[in-house]
Amino acid sequence: MSHKDLHKPFYLKNGSNIGVLCIHGLFGSPNQFIDIAKVIETLGYDVKAILLPGHGGGCKDFAKSSYKDWKEYAKVEIEKMQQHYDKVFLVGHSMGGLFCLDFADEVQADGVILINTPMKVHVKLEKIFMCMKVVFMNNTITSVFETENPKPLYSVDNGRWYEYITWIAPMLGIYKLIEYGKKPLISSVRTQ
């Protein structure tokens, strides 16, 4: 099974008029929503988990993507959901939560669930070492919930050490996304 096959987007349909769209974070995967999606499906709603551009492939694929690509893709997927459902709820993890915040008012989302959405980024030495461990020791981060058949949560395949240098530009985009994500929060506080 190829690396890309391990991170396929999924769409669970019950024929509901309510749809839930799940958007993963930086380096994330639709896999991180498997357990949440099962619960949503059990409640009778349709649920879709997408794979953002540059994710699910190799180092070079990620380096060719940008926060603008991710943001545009998320918006298009939200709009697709709205064409098919009377109500659309957004679930975002980390960077995916920033997209939910950014588009919630614009697309008139019926609800938003944010999981670990960053409002600031603090780069700490221990986090750098954790990332280096994943990159250089070929570690695979897997689901802690899915016990029968754990799936990888980190969707960018390992590469050579020098390929990670090209990640600087896409990763710096997270600061721009945080800025966009804060705008609706700040404006809603000012209007109250």
XYZ file of N, CA, C and O in Angstrom:
768
model
N 0.847 -1.177 0.000
C 0.000 0.000 0.000
C 0.897 1.247 0.000
O 1.824 1.341 0.781
N 0.599 2.181 -0.897
C 1.416 3.391 -1.002
C 1.113 4.362 0.142
O 0.069 4.271 0.792
N 2.039 5.288 0.337
C 1.861 6.294 1.386
C 0.580 7.091 1.148
O -0.179 7.353 2.078
N 0.318 7.459 -0.099
C -0.877 8.232 -0.450
C -2.146 7.457 -0.087
O -3.122 8.034 0.392
N -2.126 6.138 -0.297
C -3.288 5.298 0.026
C -3.582 5.270 1.525
O -4.720 5.050 1.933
N -2.562 5.493 2.346
C -2.747 5.482 3.795
C -3.483 6.725 4.298
O -3.928 6.763 5.445
N -3.582 7.747 3.462
C -4.156 9.029 3.900
C -5.319 9.485 3.014
O -5.514 10.683 2.810
N -6.083 8.545 2.534
C -7.194 8.879 1.639
C -8.282 9.655 2.378
O -8.640 9.322 3.506
N -8.821 10.684 1.701
C -9.998 11.346 2.269
C -11.155 10.353 2.306
O -11.146 9.359 1.575
N -12.123 10.600 3.146
C -13.284 9.702 3.184
C -14.570 10.512 3.342
O -14.551 11.663 3.754
N -15.665 9.861 2.955
C -16.980 10.500 2.968
C -17.987 9.439 3.394
O -18.237 8.493 2.662
N -18.545 9.586 4.580
C -19.527 8.639 5.092
C -20.911 9.252 4.913
O -21.208 10.298 5.489
N -21.748 8.600 4.123
C -23.066 9.158 3.794
C -24.189 8.340 4.411
O -24.206 7.118 4.295
N -25.116 9.045 5.038
C -26.324 8.441 5.601
C -27.578 8.943 4.906
O -28.681 8.591 5.307
N -27.407 9.822 3.916
C -28.559 10.431 3.272
C -29.159 11.558 4.103
O -30.324 11.912 3.954
N -28.378 12.130 4.967
C -28.829 13.204 5.854
C -28.864 14.542 5.119
O -28.192 14.729 4.107
N -29.626 15.482 5.659
C -29.596 16.846 5.137
C -28.615 17.711 5.927
O -28.527 18.905 5.726
N -27.876 17.054 6.835
C -26.851 17.727 7.633
C -25.501 17.103 7.309
O -25.335 15.883 7.379
N -24.544 17.954 6.940
C -23.205 17.493 6.601
C -22.169 18.084 7.545
O -22.301 19.223 7.996
N -21.162 17.295 7.826
C -20.053 17.730 8.679
C -18.773 17.583 7.872
O -18.490 16.511 7.327
N -18.005 18.673 7.795
C -16.733 18.658 7.070
C -15.588 18.747 8.058
O -15.541 19.659 8.891
N -14.657 17.800 7.966
C -13.494 17.751 8.857
C -12.242 18.176 8.091
O -11.960 17.634 7.016
N -11.502 19.138 8.676
C -10.311 19.684 8.026
C -9.112 19.481 8.952
O -9.099 19.992 10.075
N -8.121 18.749 8.482
C -6.946 18.431 9.306
C -5.972 19.603 9.393
O -6.115 20.606 8.706
N -4.960 19.433 10.228
C -3.955 20.465 10.431
C -2.707 20.252 9.603
O -2.643 19.366 8.743
N -1.717 21.077 9.876
C -0.426 21.022 9.196
C 0.189 19.638 9.381
O 0.306 19.159 10.510
N 0.544 18.987 8.282
C 1.095 17.628 8.227
C 0.068 16.558 8.602
O 0.386 15.395 8.684
N -1.179 16.959 8.849
C -2.203 16.035 9.315
C -2.764 15.151 8.218
O -2.311 15.146 7.073
N -3.802 14.414 8.587
C -4.386 13.407 7.708
C -5.880 13.269 8.009
O -6.295 13.504 9.148
N -6.671 12.865 7.029
C -8.076 12.546 7.324
C -8.191 11.466 8.407
O -9.199 11.400 9.114
N -7.148 10.655 8.554
C -7.169 9.572 9.548
C -7.453 10.063 10.958
O -8.021 9.341 11.773
N -7.043 11.284 11.265
C -7.235 11.771 12.628
C -8.711 11.972 12.959
O -9.055 12.152 14.117
N -9.580 11.904 11.952
C -11.009 12.084 12.177
C -11.804 10.780 12.118
O -13.035 10.809 12.213
N -11.137 9.663 11.966
C -11.849 8.388 11.817
C -12.789 8.136 12.986
O -13.971 7.829 12.796
N -12.308 8.279 14.198
C -13.130 7.978 15.372
C -14.253 8.998 15.554
O -15.379 8.635 15.887
N -13.956 10.260 15.323
C -14.978 11.307 15.399
C -16.043 11.052 14.332
O -17.245 11.171 14.593
N -15.598 10.702 13.133
C -16.525 10.454 12.028
C -17.464 9.285 12.331
O -18.651 9.324 11.979
N -16.943 8.263 12.990
C -17.791 7.116 13.343
C -18.923 7.548 14.275
O -20.059 7.111 14.133
N -18.604 8.417 15.217
C -19.624 8.921 16.145
C -20.651 9.763 15.388
O -21.863 9.605 15.576
N -20.176 10.642 14.518
C -21.073 11.500 13.732
C -21.976 10.652 12.840
O -23.178 10.898 12.732
N -21.392 9.627 12.234
C -22.174 8.731 11.374
C -23.236 7.998 12.190
O -24.377 7.847 11.744
N -22.880 7.561 13.383
C -23.826 6.876 14.270
C -25.011 7.776 14.609
O -26.135 7.304 14.772
N -24.773 9.078 14.678
C -25.846 10.038 14.959
C -26.738 10.294 13.746
O -27.734 10.991 13.846
N -26.345 9.730 12.589
C -27.174 9.821 11.394
C -26.799 10.919 10.419
O -27.512 11.167 9.453
N -25.679 11.579 10.654
C -25.265 12.671 9.776
C -24.208 12.203 8.777
O -23.521 11.217 9.003
N -24.080 12.942 7.687
C -23.028 12.680 6.706
C -21.752 13.384 7.176
O -21.818 14.497 7.709
N -20.615 12.761 6.959
C -19.350 13.356 7.389
C -18.273 13.106 6.339
O -18.159 12.007 5.804
N -17.519 14.163 6.073
C -16.461 14.103 5.063
C -15.166 14.631 5.681
O -15.159 15.672 6.333
N -14.076 13.897 5.455
C -12.742 14.345 5.892
C -11.877 14.504 4.649
O -11.759 13.580 3.851
N -11.313 15.691 4.481
C -10.555 16.007 3.266
C -9.049 15.876 3.509
O -8.598 15.799 4.652
N -8.306 15.855 2.413
C -6.844 15.865 2.458
C -6.374 17.127 1.743
O -6.636 17.320 0.552
N -5.696 17.998 2.468
C -5.243 19.271 1.908
C -4.104 19.072 0.908
O -3.339 18.106 1.020
N -3.969 19.980 -0.064
C -2.879 19.874 -1.053
C -1.510 19.799 -0.377
O -1.289 20.405 0.674
N -0.627 19.024 -0.986
C 0.726 18.868 -0.461
C 0.839 17.848 0.649
O 1.938 17.458 1.036
N -0.278 17.409 1.168
C -0.306 16.408 2.238
C -0.599 15.041 1.623
O -1.152 14.949 0.540
N -0.195 13.983 2.325
C -0.441 12.632 1.837
C 0.590 12.148 0.837
O 0.494 11.054 0.328
N 1.589 12.986 0.560
C 2.645 12.610 -0.386
C 4.008 12.728 0.263
O 4.152 12.553 1.468
N 4.996 13.064 -0.550
C 6.361 13.168 -0.057
C 6.769 14.588 0.301
O 5.989 15.529 0.188
N 8.005 14.705 0.712
C 8.577 16.008 1.096
C 8.450 17.036 -0.017
O 8.122 18.197 0.235
N 8.736 16.618 -1.233
C 8.700 17.551 -2.363
C 7.284 18.035 -2.630
O 7.078 19.197 -2.981
N 6.297 17.164 -2.465
C 4.900 17.562 -2.650
C 4.520 18.648 -1.648
O 3.875 19.632 -1.996
N 4.928 18.436 -0.402
C 4.598 19.417 0.628
C 5.273 20.751 0.336
O 4.652 21.811 0.472
N 6.518 20.721 -0.079
C 7.274 21.948 -0.355
C 6.650 22.764 -1.484
O 6.780 23.989 -1.512
N 5.956 22.101 -2.406
C 5.331 22.798 -3.539
C 3.990 23.432 -3.162
O 3.416 24.174 -3.943
N 3.472 23.121 -1.985
C 2.180 23.660 -1.573
C 2.386 24.903 -0.701
O 3.497 25.202 -0.286
N 1.292 25.619 -0.460
C 1.389 26.819 0.373
C 0.098 27.004 1.164
O -0.910 26.363 0.876
N 0.137 27.921 2.120
C -1.059 28.179 2.913
C -2.203 28.671 2.028
O -3.368 28.413 2.307
N -1.871 29.352 0.929
C -2.918 29.819 0.010
C -3.613 28.633 -0.662
O -4.837 28.637 -0.821
N -2.830 27.628 -1.054
C -3.405 26.417 -1.656
C -4.331 25.714 -0.667
O -5.429 25.282 -1.020
N -3.861 25.568 0.571
C -4.637 24.875 1.598
C -5.936 25.625 1.878
O -6.997 25.027 1.978
N -5.809 26.940 2.011
C -6.964 27.771 2.332
C -8.007 27.725 1.214
O -9.204 27.550 1.473
N -7.569 27.843 -0.017
C -8.493 27.818 -1.162
C -9.183 26.457 -1.267
O -10.392 26.371 -1.510
N -8.417 25.393 -1.066
C -8.995 24.046 -1.148
C -10.061 23.852 -0.068
O -11.146 23.323 -0.343
N -9.755 24.297 1.152
C -10.716 24.174 2.250
C -11.995 24.939 1.928
O -13.105 24.430 2.135
N -11.858 26.141 1.390
C -13.038 26.953 1.064
C -13.893 26.277 -0.008
O -15.129 26.220 0.112
N -13.261 25.751 -1.031
C -13.995 25.056 -2.094
C -14.745 23.853 -1.522
O -15.912 23.616 -1.863
N -14.108 23.108 -0.648
C -14.756 21.930 -0.055
C -15.945 22.333 0.824
O -16.969 21.650 0.837
N -15.816 23.436 1.548
C -16.926 23.931 2.364
C -18.092 24.315 1.456
O -19.243 23.973 1.719
N -17.787 25.021 0.370
C -18.840 25.435 -0.568
C -19.522 24.237 -1.215
O -20.742 24.248 -1.427
N -18.761 23.185 -1.513
C -19.361 21.960 -2.068
C -20.356 21.358 -1.075
O -21.440 20.907 -1.468
N -19.960 21.331 0.187
C -20.850 20.777 1.215
C -22.143 21.589 1.285
O -23.226 21.028 1.400
N -22.015 22.894 1.176
C -23.201 23.754 1.266
C -24.158 23.547 0.098
O -25.360 23.783 0.242
N -23.656 23.119 -1.018
C -24.518 22.856 -2.173
C -25.366 21.601 -1.975
O -26.395 21.444 -2.618
N -24.936 20.714 -1.079
C -25.606 19.430 -0.901
C -26.387 19.291 0.404
O -27.128 18.320 0.565
N -26.186 20.217 1.337
C -26.806 20.055 2.658
C -27.533 21.321 3.100
O -27.117 22.432 2.785
N -28.604 21.113 3.867
C -29.334 22.244 4.446
C -28.516 22.901 5.556
O -28.578 24.111 5.757
N -27.792 22.068 6.292
C -26.935 22.574 7.370
C -25.546 21.966 7.223
O -25.411 20.777 6.939
N -24.517 22.806 7.451
C -23.134 22.346 7.374
C -22.393 22.772 8.639
O -22.417 23.940 9.020
N -21.774 21.783 9.262
C -20.950 22.033 10.437
C -19.492 21.772 10.060
O -19.209 20.869 9.268
N -18.597 22.559 10.616
C -17.174 22.432 10.320
C -16.427 21.954 11.562
O -16.663 22.447 12.666
N -15.537 20.986 11.359
C -14.669 20.498 12.429
C -13.241 20.694 11.948
O -12.871 20.188 10.884
N -12.451 21.443 12.707
C -11.083 21.696 12.295
C -10.095 21.387 13.398
O -10.301 21.765 14.553
N -9.049 20.683 13.027
C -7.966 20.416 13.973
C -6.785 21.317 13.643
O -6.361 21.401 12.490
N -6.271 22.016 14.627
C -5.091 22.865 14.495
C -5.264 23.849 13.339
O -6.150 24.690 13.365
N -4.454 23.744 12.301
C -4.563 24.646 11.159
C -5.947 24.551 10.517
O -6.494 25.549 10.044
N -6.540 23.375 10.503
C -7.892 23.213 9.971
C -8.897 24.056 10.734
O -9.867 24.562 10.165
N -8.679 24.227 12.024
C -9.531 25.095 12.831
C -9.413 26.547 12.406
O -10.386 27.302 12.449
N -8.221 26.941 11.964
C -8.038 28.310 11.468
C -8.880 28.545 10.217
O -9.462 29.621 10.042
N -8.971 27.539 9.352
C -9.816 27.673 8.165
C -11.285 27.790 8.565
O -12.037 28.566 7.988
N -11.686 27.001 9.559
C -13.067 27.066 10.029
C -13.388 28.463 10.551
O -14.437 29.025 10.241
N -12.495 29.025 11.344
C -12.691 30.384 11.861
C -12.755 31.405 10.738
O -13.597 32.301 10.734
N -11.851 31.262 9.803
C -11.736 32.220 8.713
C -13.000 32.245 7.846
O -13.462 33.307 7.435
N -13.593 31.081 7.601
C -14.710 30.991 6.666
C -16.090 30.880 7.316
O -17.097 30.952 6.618
N -16.166 30.691 8.626
C -17.453 30.438 9.282
C -18.504 31.494 8.965
O -19.633 31.162 8.597
N -18.164 32.758 9.097
C -19.132 33.831 8.803
C -19.416 33.928 7.312
O -20.567 34.042 6.902
N -18.353 33.893 6.526
C -18.489 34.065 5.085
C -19.420 33.021 4.469
O -20.233 33.334 3.609
N -19.300 31.784 4.907
C -20.107 30.710 4.319
C -21.355 30.392 5.145
O -22.094 29.489 4.825
N -21.545 31.152 6.231
C -22.711 30.960 7.097
C -22.776 29.526 7.626
O -23.819 28.862 7.539
N -21.646 29.043 8.169
C -21.615 27.693 8.743
C -22.608 27.628 9.901
O -22.797 28.595 10.633
N -23.248 26.482 10.069
C -24.235 26.307 11.128
C -23.598 26.015 12.479
O -24.252 26.098 13.508
N -22.335 25.683 12.466
C -21.604 25.443 13.700
C -20.160 25.102 13.394
O -19.837 24.663 12.289
N -19.314 25.347 14.373
C -17.887 25.101 14.214
C -17.369 24.413 15.473
O -17.679 24.831 16.590
N -16.592 23.361 15.269
C -15.913 22.691 16.376
C -14.416 22.814 16.120
O -13.919 22.388 15.071
N -13.710 23.413 17.075
C -12.274 23.638 16.936
C -11.527 22.711 17.886
O -11.880 22.605 19.057
N -10.516 22.064 17.364
C -9.690 21.160 18.167
C -8.252 21.659 18.105
O -7.622 21.631 17.044
N -7.764 22.156 19.226
C -6.355 22.563 19.337
C -5.952 23.601 18.278
O -4.893 23.494 17.669
N -6.789 24.602 18.081
C -6.528 25.624 17.072
C -5.548 26.660 17.624
O -5.795 27.235 18.680
N -4.440 26.908 16.910
C -3.423 27.831 17.433
C -3.801 29.299 17.224
O -4.277 29.676 16.167
N -3.590 30.085 18.264
C -3.746 31.535 18.148
C -2.381 32.219 18.226
O -2.241 33.386 17.935
N -1.389 31.450 18.625
C 0.013 31.888 18.665
C 0.864 30.644 18.432
O 0.446 29.539 18.744
N 2.053 30.846 17.925
C 2.983 29.734 17.764
C 4.237 30.061 18.565
O 4.860 31.108 18.360
N 4.554 29.180 19.490
C 5.777 29.318 20.273
C 6.710 28.177 19.882
O 6.376 27.018 20.099
N 7.826 28.506 19.305
C 8.788 27.480 18.920
C 9.697 27.237 20.126
O 10.395 28.125 20.573
N 9.630 26.003 20.634
C 10.435 25.620 21.788
C 11.400 24.520 21.368
O 11.095 23.722 20.473
N 12.523 24.477 22.039
C 13.553 23.499 21.726
C 13.024 22.065 21.799
O 13.302 21.254 20.923
N 12.219 21.766 22.811
C 11.688 20.404 22.954
C 10.800 20.025 21.769
O 10.791 18.872 21.329
N 10.056 20.998 21.208
C 9.212 20.717 20.042
C 10.065 20.513 18.795
O 9.737 19.688 17.949
N 11.145 21.255 18.687
C 12.063 21.069 17.559
C 12.655 19.665 17.600
O 12.710 18.977 16.586
N 13.053 19.217 18.794
C 13.608 17.868 18.935
C 12.564 16.798 18.620
O 12.877 15.780 18.009
N 11.317 17.032 19.025
C 10.257 16.069 18.721
C 10.081 15.963 17.204
O 9.969 14.863 16.659
N 10.080 17.095 16.524
C 9.945 17.096 15.060
C 11.138 16.405 14.402
O 10.972 15.640 13.451
N 12.332 16.673 14.917
C 13.533 16.037 14.361
C 13.470 14.525 14.540
O 13.896 13.777 13.669
N 12.918 14.083 15.655
C 12.786 12.655 15.907
C 11.874 12.012 14.857
O 12.180 10.945 14.325
N 10.755 12.678 14.561
C 9.827 12.163 13.545
C 10.520 12.113 12.188
O 10.431 11.135 11.459
N 11.233 13.198 11.855
C 11.864 13.317 10.544
C 13.035 12.352 10.373
O 13.110 11.610 9.400
N 13.958 12.347 11.321
C 15.207 11.615 11.139
C 15.185 10.176 11.642
O 16.005 9.373 11.232
N 14.269 9.849 12.511
C 14.230 8.479 13.033
C 13.126 7.672 12.391
O 12.783 6.599 12.849
N 12.510 8.257 11.344
C 11.493 7.534 10.582
C 10.326 7.063 11.444
O 9.763 6.008 11.209
N 9.988 7.838 12.472
C 8.862 7.483 13.335
C 7.550 7.713 12.608
O 7.427 8.616 11.797
N 6.583 6.904 12.929
C 5.244 7.089 12.386
C 4.317 7.355 13.556
O 4.231 6.545 14.471
N 3.638 8.481 13.509
C 2.675 8.804 14.545
C 1.357 8.166 14.127
O 0.840 8.438 13.048
N 0.807 7.310 14.994
C -0.430 6.625 14.640
C -1.541 7.029 15.594
O -1.308 7.597 16.651
N -2.737 6.687 15.194
C -3.920 7.003 15.980
C -3.832 6.314 17.338
O -3.467 5.142 17.431
N -4.191 7.052 18.368
C -4.214 6.447 19.698
C -5.589 5.869 20.014
O -5.758 5.181 20.994
N -6.572 6.142 19.171
C -7.922 5.670 19.426
C -8.246 4.395 18.661
O -8.901 3.516 19.168
N -7.828 4.326 17.438
C -8.129 3.192 16.560
C -7.214 2.040 16.954
O -6.072 1.970 16.523
N -7.699 1.121 17.772
C -6.830 0.073 18.298
C -6.722 -1.144 17.379
O -5.701 -1.796 17.355
N -7.776 -1.447 16.632
C -7.748 -2.627 15.771
C -6.799 -2.466 14.590
O -6.068 -3.374 14.251
N -6.847 -1.297 13.969
C -6.066 -1.070 12.761
C -5.538 0.370 12.776
O -6.092 1.233 12.113
N -4.489 0.634 13.566
C -4.021 2.022 13.683
C -3.574 2.590 12.338
O -2.970 1.901 11.527
N -3.919 3.843 12.111
C -3.588 4.521 10.864
C -2.631 5.682 11.168
O -2.746 6.325 12.197
N -1.718 5.969 10.254
C -0.789 7.077 10.488
C -1.508 8.430 10.459
O -2.417 8.644 9.662
N -1.095 9.311 11.367
C -1.692 10.639 11.453
C -0.830 11.698 10.781
O -1.324 12.757 10.420
N 0.426 11.431 10.648
C 1.383 12.351 10.030
C 1.436 12.003 8.550
O 1.888 10.930 8.180
N 0.937 12.890 7.682
C 0.688 12.487 6.299
C 1.804 12.763 5.302
O 1.694 12.376 4.150
N 2.860 13.436 5.713
C 3.932 13.736 4.758
C 5.022 12.676 4.918
O 5.579 12.512 6.002
N 5.285 11.962 3.831
C 6.253 10.874 3.873
C 7.658 11.421 4.142
O 8.002 12.527 3.729
N 8.436 10.631 4.838
C 9.804 11.036 5.170
C 10.649 11.210 3.910
O 10.458 10.517 2.918
N 11.568 12.151 3.990
C 12.460 12.418 2.874
C 13.894 12.517 3.354
O 14.213 12.175 4.486
N 14.744 13.025 2.498
C 16.146 13.242 2.855
C 16.232 14.535 3.667
O 15.426 15.437 3.494
N 17.238 14.642 4.519
C 17.337 15.779 5.442
C 17.296 17.122 4.722
O 16.668 18.055 5.174
N 17.927 17.224 3.560
C 17.999 18.492 2.843
C 16.658 18.896 2.216
O 16.433 20.054 1.920
N 15.748 17.947 2.025
C 14.436 18.267 1.461
C 13.575 19.077 2.440
O 12.695 19.818 2.029
N 13.864 18.941 3.723
C 13.078 19.650 4.732
C 13.365 21.154 4.736
O 12.540 21.934 5.208
N 14.486 21.561 4.190
C 14.808 22.984 4.110
C 13.761 23.711 3.267
O 13.388 24.842 3.565
N 13.260 23.045 2.239
C 12.264 23.652 1.349
C 10.894 23.810 2.026
O 9.996 24.410 1.443
N 10.737 23.306 3.228
C 9.484 23.413 3.960
C 9.330 24.759 4.652
O 8.239 25.088 5.122
N 10.390 25.514 4.739
C 10.347 26.763 5.508
C 9.237 27.678 4.998
O 8.423 28.170 5.782
N 9.178 27.909 3.694
C 8.161 28.820 3.142
C 6.731 28.344 3.437
O 5.925 29.125 3.960
N 6.374 27.082 3.141
C 5.008 26.666 3.454
C 4.686 26.753 4.953
O 3.594 27.159 5.332
N 5.643 26.409 5.784
C 5.393 26.410 7.224
C 5.225 27.823 7.777
O 4.454 28.037 8.719
N 5.907 28.792 7.219
C 5.753 30.169 7.690
C 4.351 30.698 7.402
O 3.900 31.647 8.035
N 3.661 30.076 6.463
C 2.289 30.460 6.152
C 1.349 30.326 7.334
O 0.302 30.977 7.379
N 1.705 29.503 8.312
C 0.843 29.323 9.483
C 0.644 30.657 10.205
O -0.427 30.928 10.739
N 1.648 31.525 10.180
C 1.516 32.835 10.834
C 0.456 33.681 10.131
O -0.309 34.392 10.778
N 0.412 33.612 8.824
C -0.600 34.338 8.057
C -1.982 33.775 8.366
O -2.952 34.529 8.532
N -2.083 32.462 8.443
C -3.368 31.826 8.735
C -3.874 32.195 10.129
O -5.074 32.385 10.327
N -2.973 32.286 11.095
C -3.362 32.699 12.448
C -3.920 34.123 12.403
O -4.944 34.423 13.021
N -3.264 34.979 11.652
C -3.732 36.359 11.499
C -5.151 36.390 10.918
O -6.031 37.091 11.413
N -5.391 35.600 9.856
C -6.729 35.527 9.253
C -7.752 34.951 10.230
O -8.889 35.405 10.292
N -7.349 33.917 10.965
C -8.257 33.259 11.904
C -8.668 34.146 13.062
O -9.775 34.026 13.589
N -7.792 35.051 13.466
C -8.106 35.947 14.582
C -9.072 37.053 14.190
O -9.820 37.552 15.030
N -9.075 37.441 12.925
C -9.902 38.586 12.485
C -11.381 38.435 12.850
O -11.963 39.351 13.419
N -12.023 37.293 12.542
C -13.451 37.205 12.895
C -13.678 37.235 14.401
O -14.691 37.747 14.863
N -12.749 36.696 15.169
C -12.886 36.708 16.624
C -12.780 38.135 17.162
O -13.570 38.547 18.008
N -11.819 38.862 16.666
C -11.611 40.238 17.113
C -12.795 41.118 16.722
O -13.291 41.897 17.527
N -13.280 40.963 15.487
C -14.398 41.797 15.033
C -15.681 41.473 15.814
O -16.476 42.340 16.088
N -15.889 40.187 16.196
C -17.095 39.850 16.951
C -17.015 40.410 18.365
O -18.030 40.795 18.931
N -15.830 40.472 18.947
C -15.669 41.053 20.279
C -15.929 42.550 20.229
O -16.571 43.123 21.105
N -15.479 43.206 19.180
C -15.662 44.659 19.041
C -17.126 45.037 18.835
O -17.547 46.107 19.221
N -17.915 44.159 18.187
C -19.315 44.493 17.914
C -20.223 44.231 19.096
O -21.377 44.632 19.105
N -19.729 43.541 20.120
C -20.581 43.229 21.286
C -20.494 44.278 22.351
O -19.718 45.044 22.568
